[in-house]
CSV table of C-alpha atoms and ligand atoms in Angstrom, one decimal:
chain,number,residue,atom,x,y,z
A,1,UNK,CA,142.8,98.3,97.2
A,2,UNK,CA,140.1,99.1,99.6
A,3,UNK,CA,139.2,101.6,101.7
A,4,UNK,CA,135.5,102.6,103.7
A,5,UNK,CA,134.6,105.4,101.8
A,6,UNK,CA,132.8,108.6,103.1
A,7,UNK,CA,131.0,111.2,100.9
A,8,UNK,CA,134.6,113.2,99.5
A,9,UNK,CA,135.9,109.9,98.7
A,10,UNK,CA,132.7,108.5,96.7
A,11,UNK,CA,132.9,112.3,95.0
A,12,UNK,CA,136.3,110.9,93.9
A,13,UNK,CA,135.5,107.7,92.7
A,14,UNK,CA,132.5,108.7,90.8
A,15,UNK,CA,134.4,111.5,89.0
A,16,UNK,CA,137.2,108.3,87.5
A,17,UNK,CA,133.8,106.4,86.2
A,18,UNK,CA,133.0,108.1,83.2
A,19,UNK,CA,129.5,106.3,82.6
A,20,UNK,CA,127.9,106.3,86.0
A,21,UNK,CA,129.8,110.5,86.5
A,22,UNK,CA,127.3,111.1,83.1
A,23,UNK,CA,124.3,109.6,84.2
A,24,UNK,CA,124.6,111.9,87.5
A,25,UNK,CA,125.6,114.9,85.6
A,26,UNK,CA,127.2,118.2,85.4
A,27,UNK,CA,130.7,118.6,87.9
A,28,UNK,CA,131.0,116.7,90.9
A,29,UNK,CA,131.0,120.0,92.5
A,30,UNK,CA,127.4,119.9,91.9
A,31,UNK,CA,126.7,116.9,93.2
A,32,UNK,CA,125.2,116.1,96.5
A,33,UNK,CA,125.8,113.1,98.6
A,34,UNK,CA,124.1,111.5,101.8
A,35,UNK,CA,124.4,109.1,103.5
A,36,UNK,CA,121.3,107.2,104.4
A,37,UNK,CA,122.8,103.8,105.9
A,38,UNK,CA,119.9,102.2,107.2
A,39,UNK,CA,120.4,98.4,107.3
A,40,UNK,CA,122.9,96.8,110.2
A,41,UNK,CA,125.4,95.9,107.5
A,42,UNK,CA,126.6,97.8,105.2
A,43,UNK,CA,126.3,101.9,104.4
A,44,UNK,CA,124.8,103.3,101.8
A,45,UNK,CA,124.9,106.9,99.8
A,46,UNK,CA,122.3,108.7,97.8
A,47,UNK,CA,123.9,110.7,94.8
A,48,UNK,CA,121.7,113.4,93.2
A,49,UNK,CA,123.2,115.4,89.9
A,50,UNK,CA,121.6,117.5,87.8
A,51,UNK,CA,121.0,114.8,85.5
A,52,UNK,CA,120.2,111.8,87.8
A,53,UNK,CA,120.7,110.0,91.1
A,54,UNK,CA,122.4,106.9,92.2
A,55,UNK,CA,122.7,105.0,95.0
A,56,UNK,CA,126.2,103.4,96.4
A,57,UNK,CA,126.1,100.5,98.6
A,58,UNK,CA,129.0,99.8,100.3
A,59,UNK,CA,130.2,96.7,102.4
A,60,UNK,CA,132.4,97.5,105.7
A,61,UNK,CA,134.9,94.8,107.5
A,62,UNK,CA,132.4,94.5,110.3
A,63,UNK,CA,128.9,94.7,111.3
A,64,UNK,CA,127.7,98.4,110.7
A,65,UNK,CA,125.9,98.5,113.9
A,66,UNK,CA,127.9,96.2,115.7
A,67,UNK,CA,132.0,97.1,115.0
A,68,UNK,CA,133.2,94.6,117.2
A,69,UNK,CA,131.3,91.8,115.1
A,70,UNK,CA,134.0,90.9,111.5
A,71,UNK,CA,131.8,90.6,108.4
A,72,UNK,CA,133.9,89.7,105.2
A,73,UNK,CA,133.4,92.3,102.3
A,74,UNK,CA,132.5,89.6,100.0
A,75,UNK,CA,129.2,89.8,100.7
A,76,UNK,CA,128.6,92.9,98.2
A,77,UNK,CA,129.9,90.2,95.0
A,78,UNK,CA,127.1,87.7,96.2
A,79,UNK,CA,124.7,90.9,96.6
A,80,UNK,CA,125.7,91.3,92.7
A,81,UNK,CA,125.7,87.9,91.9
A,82,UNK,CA,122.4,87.7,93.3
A,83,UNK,CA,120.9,90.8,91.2
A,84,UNK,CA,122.4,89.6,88.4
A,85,UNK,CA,120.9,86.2,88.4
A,86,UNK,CA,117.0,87.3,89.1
A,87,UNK,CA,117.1,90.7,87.5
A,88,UNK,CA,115.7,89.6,83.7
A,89,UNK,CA,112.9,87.7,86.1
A,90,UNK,CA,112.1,90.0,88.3
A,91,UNK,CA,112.0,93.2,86.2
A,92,UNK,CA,110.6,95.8,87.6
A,93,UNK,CA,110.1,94.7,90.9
A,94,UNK,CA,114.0,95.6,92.0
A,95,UNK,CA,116.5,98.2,91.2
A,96,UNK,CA,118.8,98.1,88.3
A,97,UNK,CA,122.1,97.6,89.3
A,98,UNK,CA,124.8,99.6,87.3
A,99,UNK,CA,128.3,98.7,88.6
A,100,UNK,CA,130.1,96.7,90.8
A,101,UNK,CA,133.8,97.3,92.0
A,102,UNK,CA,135.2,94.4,93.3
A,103,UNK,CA,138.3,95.8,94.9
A,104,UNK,CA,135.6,98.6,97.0
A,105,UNK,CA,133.1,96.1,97.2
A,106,UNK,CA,130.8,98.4,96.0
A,107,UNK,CA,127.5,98.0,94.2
A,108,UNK,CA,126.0,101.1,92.1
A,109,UNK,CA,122.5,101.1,91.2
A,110,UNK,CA,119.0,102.9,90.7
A,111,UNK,CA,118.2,105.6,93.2
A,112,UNK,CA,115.0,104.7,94.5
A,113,UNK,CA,113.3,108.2,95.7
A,114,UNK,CA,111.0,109.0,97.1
A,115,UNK,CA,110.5,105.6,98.3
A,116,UNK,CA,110.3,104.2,102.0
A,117,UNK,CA,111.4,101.2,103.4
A,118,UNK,CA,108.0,99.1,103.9
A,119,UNK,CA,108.7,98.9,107.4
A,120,UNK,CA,109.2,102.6,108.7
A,121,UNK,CA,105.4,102.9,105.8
A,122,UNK,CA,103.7,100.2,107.4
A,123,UNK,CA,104.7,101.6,110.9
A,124,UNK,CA,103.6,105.3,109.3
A,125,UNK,CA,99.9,103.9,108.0
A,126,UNK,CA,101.5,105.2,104.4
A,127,UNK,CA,101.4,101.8,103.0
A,128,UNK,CA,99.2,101.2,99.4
A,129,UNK,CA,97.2,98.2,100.1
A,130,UNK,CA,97.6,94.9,98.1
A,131,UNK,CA,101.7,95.6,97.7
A,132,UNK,CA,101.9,92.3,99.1
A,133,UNK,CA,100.9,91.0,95.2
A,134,UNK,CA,104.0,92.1,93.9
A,135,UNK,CA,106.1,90.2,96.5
A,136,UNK,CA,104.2,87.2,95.7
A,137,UNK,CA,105.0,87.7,91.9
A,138,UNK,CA,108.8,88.2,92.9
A,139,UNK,CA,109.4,85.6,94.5
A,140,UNK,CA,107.8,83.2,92.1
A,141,UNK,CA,109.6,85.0,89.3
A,142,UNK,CA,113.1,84.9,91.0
A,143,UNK,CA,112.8,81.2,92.2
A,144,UNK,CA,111.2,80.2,89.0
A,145,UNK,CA,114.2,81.5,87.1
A,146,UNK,CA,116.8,80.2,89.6
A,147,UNK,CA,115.3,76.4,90.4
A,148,UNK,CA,115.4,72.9,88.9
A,149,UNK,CA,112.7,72.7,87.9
A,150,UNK,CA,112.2,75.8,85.5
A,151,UNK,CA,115.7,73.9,83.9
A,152,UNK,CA,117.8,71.5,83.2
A,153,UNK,CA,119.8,70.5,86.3
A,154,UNK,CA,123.1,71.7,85.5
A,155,UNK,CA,121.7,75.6,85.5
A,156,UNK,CA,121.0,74.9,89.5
A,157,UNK,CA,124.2,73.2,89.9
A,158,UNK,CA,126.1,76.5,88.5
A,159,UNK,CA,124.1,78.7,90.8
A,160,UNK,CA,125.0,76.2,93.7
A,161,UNK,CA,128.6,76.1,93.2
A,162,UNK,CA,128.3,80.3,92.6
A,163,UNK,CA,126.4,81.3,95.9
A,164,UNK,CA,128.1,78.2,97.9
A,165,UNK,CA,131.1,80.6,99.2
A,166,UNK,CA,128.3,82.8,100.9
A,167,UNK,CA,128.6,81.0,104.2
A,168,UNK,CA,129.5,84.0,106.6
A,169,UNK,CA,125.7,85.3,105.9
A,170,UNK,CA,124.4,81.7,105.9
A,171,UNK,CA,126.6,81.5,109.7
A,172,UNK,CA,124.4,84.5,110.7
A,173,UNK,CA,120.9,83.3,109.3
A,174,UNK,CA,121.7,79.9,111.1
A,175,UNK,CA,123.2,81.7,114.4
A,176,UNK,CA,120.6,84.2,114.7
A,177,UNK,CA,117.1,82.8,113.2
A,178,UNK,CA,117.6,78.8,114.1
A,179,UNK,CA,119.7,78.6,116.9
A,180,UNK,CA,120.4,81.5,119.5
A,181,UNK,CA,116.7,82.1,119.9
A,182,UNK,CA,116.4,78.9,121.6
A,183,UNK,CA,119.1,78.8,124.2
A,184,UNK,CA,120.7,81.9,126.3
A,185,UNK,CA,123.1,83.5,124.2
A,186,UNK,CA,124.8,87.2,124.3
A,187,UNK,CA,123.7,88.5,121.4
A,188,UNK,CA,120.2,88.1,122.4
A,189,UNK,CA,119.4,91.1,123.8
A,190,UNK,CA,118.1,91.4,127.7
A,191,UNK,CA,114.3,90.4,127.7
A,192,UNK,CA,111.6,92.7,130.0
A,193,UNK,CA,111.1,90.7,133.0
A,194,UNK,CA,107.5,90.1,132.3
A,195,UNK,CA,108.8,88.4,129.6
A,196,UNK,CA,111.4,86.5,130.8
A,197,UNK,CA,109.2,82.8,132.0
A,198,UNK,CA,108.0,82.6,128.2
A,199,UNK,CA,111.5,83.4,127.0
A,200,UNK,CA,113.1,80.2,129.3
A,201,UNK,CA,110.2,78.4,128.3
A,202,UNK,CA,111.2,78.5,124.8
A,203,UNK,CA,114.2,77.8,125.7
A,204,UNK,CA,113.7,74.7,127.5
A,205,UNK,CA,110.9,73.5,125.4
A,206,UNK,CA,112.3,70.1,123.4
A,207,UNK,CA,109.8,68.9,120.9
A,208,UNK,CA,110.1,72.6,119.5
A,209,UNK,CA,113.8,72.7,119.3
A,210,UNK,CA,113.5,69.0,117.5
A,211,UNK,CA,110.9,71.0,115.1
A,212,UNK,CA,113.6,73.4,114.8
A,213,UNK,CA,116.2,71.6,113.8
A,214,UNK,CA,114.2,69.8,111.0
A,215,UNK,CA,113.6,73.5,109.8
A,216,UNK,CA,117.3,73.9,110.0
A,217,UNK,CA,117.8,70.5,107.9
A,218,UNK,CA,115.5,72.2,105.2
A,219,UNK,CA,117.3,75.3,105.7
A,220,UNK,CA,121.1,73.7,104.7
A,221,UNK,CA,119.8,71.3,102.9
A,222,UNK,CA,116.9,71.8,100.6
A,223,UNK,CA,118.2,73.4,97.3
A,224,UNK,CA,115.5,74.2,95.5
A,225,UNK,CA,116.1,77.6,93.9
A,226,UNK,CA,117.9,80.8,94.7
A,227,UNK,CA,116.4,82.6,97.3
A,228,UNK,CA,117.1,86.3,98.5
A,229,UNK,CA,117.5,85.6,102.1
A,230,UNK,CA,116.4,87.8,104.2
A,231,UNK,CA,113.0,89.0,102.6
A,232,UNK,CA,111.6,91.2,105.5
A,233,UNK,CA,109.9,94.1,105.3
A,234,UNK,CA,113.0,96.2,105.5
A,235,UNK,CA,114.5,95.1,102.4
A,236,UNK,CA,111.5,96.1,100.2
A,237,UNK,CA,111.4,100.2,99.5
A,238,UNK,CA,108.0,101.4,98.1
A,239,UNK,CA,106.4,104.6,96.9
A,240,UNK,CA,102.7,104.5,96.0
A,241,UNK,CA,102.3,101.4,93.8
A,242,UNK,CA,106.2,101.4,93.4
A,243,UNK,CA,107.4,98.3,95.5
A,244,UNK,CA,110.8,97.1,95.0
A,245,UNK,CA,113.1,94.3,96.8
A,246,UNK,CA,117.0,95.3,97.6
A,247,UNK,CA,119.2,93.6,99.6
A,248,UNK,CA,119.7,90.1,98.5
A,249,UNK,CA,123.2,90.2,100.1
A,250,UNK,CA,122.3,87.0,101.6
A,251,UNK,CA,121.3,85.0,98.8
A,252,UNK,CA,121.8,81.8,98.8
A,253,UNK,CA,120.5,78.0,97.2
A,254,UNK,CA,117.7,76.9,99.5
A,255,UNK,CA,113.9,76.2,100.2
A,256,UNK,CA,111.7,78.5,98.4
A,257,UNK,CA,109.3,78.7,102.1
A,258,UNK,CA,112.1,80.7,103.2
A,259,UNK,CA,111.5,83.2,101.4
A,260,UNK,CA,107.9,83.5,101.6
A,261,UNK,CA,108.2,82.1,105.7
A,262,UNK,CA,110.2,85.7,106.3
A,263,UNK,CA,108.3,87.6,104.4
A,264,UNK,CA,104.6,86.7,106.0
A,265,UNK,CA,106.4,86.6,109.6
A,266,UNK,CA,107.5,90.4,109.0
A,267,UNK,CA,103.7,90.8,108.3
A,268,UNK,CA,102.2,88.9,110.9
A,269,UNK,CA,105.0,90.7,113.4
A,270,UNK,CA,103.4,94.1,112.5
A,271,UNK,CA,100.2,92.6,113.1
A,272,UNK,CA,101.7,91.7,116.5
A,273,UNK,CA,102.2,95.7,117.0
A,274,UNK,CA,99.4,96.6,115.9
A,275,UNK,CA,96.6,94.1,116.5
A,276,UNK,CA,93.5,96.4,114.8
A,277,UNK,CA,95.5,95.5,111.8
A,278,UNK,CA,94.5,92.1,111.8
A,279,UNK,CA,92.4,92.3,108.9
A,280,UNK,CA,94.7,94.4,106.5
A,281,UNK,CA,97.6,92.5,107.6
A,282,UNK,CA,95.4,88.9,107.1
A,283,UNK,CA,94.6,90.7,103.3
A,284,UNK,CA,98.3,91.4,102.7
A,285,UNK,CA,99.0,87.8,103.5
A,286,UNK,CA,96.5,86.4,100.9
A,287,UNK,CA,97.6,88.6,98.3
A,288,UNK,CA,101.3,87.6,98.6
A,289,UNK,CA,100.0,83.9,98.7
A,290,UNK,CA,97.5,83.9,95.7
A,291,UNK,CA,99.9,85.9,94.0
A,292,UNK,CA,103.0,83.9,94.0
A,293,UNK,CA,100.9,80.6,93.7
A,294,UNK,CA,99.0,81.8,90.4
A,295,UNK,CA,102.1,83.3,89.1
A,296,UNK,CA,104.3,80.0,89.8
A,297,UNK,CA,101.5,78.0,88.7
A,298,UNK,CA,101.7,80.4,85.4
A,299,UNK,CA,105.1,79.5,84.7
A,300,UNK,CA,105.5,76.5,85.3
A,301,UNK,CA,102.2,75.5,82.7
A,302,UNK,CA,105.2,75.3,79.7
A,303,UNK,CA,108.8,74.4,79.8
A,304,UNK,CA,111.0,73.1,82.5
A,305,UNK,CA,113.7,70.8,83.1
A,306,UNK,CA,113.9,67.7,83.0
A,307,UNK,CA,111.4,65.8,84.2
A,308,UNK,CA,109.1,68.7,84.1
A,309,UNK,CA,109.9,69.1,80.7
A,310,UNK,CA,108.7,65.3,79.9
A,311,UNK,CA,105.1,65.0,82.2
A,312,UNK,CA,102.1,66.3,80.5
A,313,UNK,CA,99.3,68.5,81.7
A,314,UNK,CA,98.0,66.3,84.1
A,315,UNK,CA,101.0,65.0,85.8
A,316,UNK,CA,102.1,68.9,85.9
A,317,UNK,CA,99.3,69.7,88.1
A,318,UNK,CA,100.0,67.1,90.2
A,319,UNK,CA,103.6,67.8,90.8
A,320,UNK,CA,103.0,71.3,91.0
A,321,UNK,CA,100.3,71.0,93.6
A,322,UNK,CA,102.6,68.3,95.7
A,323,UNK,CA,105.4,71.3,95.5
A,324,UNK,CA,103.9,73.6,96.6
A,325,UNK,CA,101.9,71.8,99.3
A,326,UNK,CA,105.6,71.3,100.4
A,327,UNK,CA,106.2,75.1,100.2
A,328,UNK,CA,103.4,75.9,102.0
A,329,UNK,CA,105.0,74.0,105.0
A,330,UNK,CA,108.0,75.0,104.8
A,331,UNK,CA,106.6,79.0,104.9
A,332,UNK,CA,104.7,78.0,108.0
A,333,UNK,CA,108.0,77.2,109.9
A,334,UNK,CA,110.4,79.6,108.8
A,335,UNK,CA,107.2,82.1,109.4
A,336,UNK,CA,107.4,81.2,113.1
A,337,UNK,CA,111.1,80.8,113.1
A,338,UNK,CA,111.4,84.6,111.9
A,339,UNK,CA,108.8,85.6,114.5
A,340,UNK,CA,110.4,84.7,117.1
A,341,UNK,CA,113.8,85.7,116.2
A,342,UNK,CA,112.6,88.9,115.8
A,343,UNK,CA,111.1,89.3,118.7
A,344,UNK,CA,113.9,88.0,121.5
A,345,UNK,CA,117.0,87.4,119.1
A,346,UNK,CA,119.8,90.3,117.8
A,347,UNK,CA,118.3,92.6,115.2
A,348,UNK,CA,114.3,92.7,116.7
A,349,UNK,CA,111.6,94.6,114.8
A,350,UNK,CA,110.9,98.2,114.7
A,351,UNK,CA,106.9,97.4,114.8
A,352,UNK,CA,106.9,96.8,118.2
A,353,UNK,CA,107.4,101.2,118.8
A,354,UNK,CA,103.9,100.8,117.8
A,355,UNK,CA,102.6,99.7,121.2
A,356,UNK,CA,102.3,102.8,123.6
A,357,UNK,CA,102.5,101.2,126.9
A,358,UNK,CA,105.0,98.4,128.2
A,359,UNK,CA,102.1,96.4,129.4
A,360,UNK,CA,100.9,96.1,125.6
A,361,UNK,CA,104.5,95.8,124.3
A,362,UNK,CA,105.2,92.8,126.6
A,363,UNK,CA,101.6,91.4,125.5
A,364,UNK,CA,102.4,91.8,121.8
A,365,UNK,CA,105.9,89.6,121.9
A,366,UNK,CA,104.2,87.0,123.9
A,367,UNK,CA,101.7,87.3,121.1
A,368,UNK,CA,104.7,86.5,118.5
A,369,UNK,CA,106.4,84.1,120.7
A,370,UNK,CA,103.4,81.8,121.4
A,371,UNK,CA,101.9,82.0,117.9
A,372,UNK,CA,105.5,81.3,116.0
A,373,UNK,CA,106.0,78.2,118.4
A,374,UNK,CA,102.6,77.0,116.8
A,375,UNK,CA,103.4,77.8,113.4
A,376,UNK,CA,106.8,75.9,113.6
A,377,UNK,CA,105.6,72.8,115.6
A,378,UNK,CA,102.2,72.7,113.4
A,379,UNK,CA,103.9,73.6,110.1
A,380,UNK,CA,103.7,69.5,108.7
A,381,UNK,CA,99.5,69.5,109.5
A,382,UNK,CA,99.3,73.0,107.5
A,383,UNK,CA,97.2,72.0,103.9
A,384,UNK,CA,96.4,75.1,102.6
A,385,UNK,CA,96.4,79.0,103.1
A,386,UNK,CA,93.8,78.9,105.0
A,387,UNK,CA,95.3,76.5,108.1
A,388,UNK,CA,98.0,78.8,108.2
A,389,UNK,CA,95.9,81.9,108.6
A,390,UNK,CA,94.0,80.1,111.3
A,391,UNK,CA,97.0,79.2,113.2
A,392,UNK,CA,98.1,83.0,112.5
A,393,UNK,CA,95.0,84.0,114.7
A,394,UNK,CA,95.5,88.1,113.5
A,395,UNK,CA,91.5,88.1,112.2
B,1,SR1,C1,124.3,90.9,111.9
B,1,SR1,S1,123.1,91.1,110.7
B,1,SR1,C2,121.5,90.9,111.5
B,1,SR1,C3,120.4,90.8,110.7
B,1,SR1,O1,120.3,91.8,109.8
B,1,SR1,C4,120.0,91.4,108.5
B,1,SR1,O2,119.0,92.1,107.9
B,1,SR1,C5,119.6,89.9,108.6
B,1,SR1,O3,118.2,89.8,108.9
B,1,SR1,C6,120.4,89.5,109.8
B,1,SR1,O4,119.9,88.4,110.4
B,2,MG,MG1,119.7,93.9,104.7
């Protein structure tokens, strides 16, 4: 049965699992264990033996940094699932994942050290430029593997019908990205009074909660591959040239601009923070663009299902360019959506510390708010990269 565990109670567990007790080595009593919980779900220990590390991911009843807020534990098996299901694909651009109990829901994997999460390296300046290439190739890889189009329907439909019990993380990415932003809600937290007028404006504003709710429509409804969901910058770790993805606890069947939309908003939010990093920020976004275009486009030059499977070279081209024209949308909204969740909704970004004086802090929300209402209302007029760097305005 379960039970939270602390760091004598992992020592215990380990010790009854043989494998993962020899890959740390030596006696338990020479183990050490932290805990490092960092994420507002779950908590998470660092194991170093004389032999290895691991790291042990726990899932708790609630809300880690909420306790009032239930969370059911199943969240850890679709956190599996998930790894499971992209890790040939992905390879090395994620942790292995060793074990997972599903009584403890508990997930064992690769000990990533010394790496950072990108967020606290970004906000640090310790960041390797051009890591934004391998996030492009992941998610390319990871949709590729997991989409309709890579293979006959039926593998989709499996995935569907094996992430579809997720719903109490897809009840949180719809509560707190698409809807509480946009009306006055508890769990938003208290704005600064400076901010307040754009805040109700937001909040009042029609034609952008209409755009919203078509992103929403996309959101349930567009079941194009398996995404990760929730690709910011705090579920990546890096170290040096080292750049890995965790976290795909809230995986689930959906639009592939999802993905990418969260990922470039967390960008264009630190460029937000700290606007004389418009230019590496702007580079960062290119190389996560050109990078998971020219490695979709790469796979998807052979093979595929169905239909894809039938059209020749030309025809290819044609659909591929149409899809991801389509994704390219799609990024642009959710990009917004994710900018402004962060910046007024429950769970806000770290990247605004950067900003030394209210006055500047205020000034850099405002900046997010007003530039992820454009990118959601403009999102269907966006063509190519390059419209939706311009409507990003961090150059
Ligand atoms: C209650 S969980 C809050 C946020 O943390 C996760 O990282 C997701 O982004 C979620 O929206
Ligand atoms: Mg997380």
């Amino acid at each position: 049965p379960y039970f939270t565990l602390d760091a004598s109670s992992l020592q215990h567990w380990l010790t009854n699992h043989a494998d993962l007790a020899s890959l740390l080595g030596g006696s338990p009593s020479a183990w050490t264990i932290r805990e490092v919980s960092d994420g507002n779900l779950n908590t998470v220990f660092l194991v170093d033996g004389p032999a290895g590390s691991l790291c042990c991911k726990q899932a708790l009843p609630h809300v880690r940094v909420a306790p009032d807020w239930p969370m059911p534990l199943e969240r850890a098996l679709y956190e599996a699932r998930y790894m499971r299901a992209t890790a040939d694909a992905v390879r090395p651009a994620a942790p292995e994942l060793y074990f997972y109990d599903d009584e403890m829901f508990l997930l064992v994997m690769e000990c990533l050290t010394p790496h950072e999460v990108l967020r606290t390296a970004l906000i640090r300046d310790e960041v390797q430029p051009g890591f934004s290439a391998v996030i492009g190739q992941y998610v390319a890889r990871s949709v590729h593997a997991t989409s309709w189009i890579s293979q006959p329907f039926e593998h989709g439909s499996k995935l569907l019908a094996d992430f579809a019990g997720n719903t109490a993380l897809t009840r949180i990415t719809v509560d707190l990205i698409l809807t509480d932003p946009f009306r006055p809600c508890s769990r938003n937290p208290a704005p600064e009074a400076d901010l307040l007028p754009d805040v109700e404006a937001l909040q009042a504003d029609k034609p952008l909660h209409r755009a919203v709710g078509n992103l929403q429509e996309r959101f349930l409804t567009a079941r194009q591959a398996l995404l990760h969901g929730d690709l910011h910058t705090g579920s990546i770790m890096q170290h040096k040239d080292d750049v890995r993805v965790i976290d795909g606890e809230f995986a689930t069947m959906g639009p592939i601009g999802f993905d990418c939309g969260l990922y470039l908003g967390n960008l264009a939010l630190h460029a937000c923070g700290a606007p004389h990093k418009g230019n590496l920020i702007t580079a960062e976004i290119t190389a996560f663009w050109n990078s998971f275009t020219a490695d979709f486009r790469t796979l998807l030059k052979t093979g595929g299902g169905d239909v894809w499977a039938l059209s020749d070279d030309v025809e290819r081209e044609e659909m591929l360019n149409t899809f991801l024209h389509s994704i390219l949308q799609d990024t642009t909204g959710f990009c917004g959506l994710e900018m402004i969740r962060r910046t007024i909704g429950f769970a806000q970004v770290a990247d605004y510390t950067l900003c030394v004086t209210p006055e500047s802090r205020t000034e850099a929300r405002r900046k997010a708010l007003k530039t992820g209402r454009t990118l959601i209302l403009a999102a269907p007029t966006v063509h190519n990269l390059e419209g939706l760097l311009n409507l990003l305005t961090l150059r």
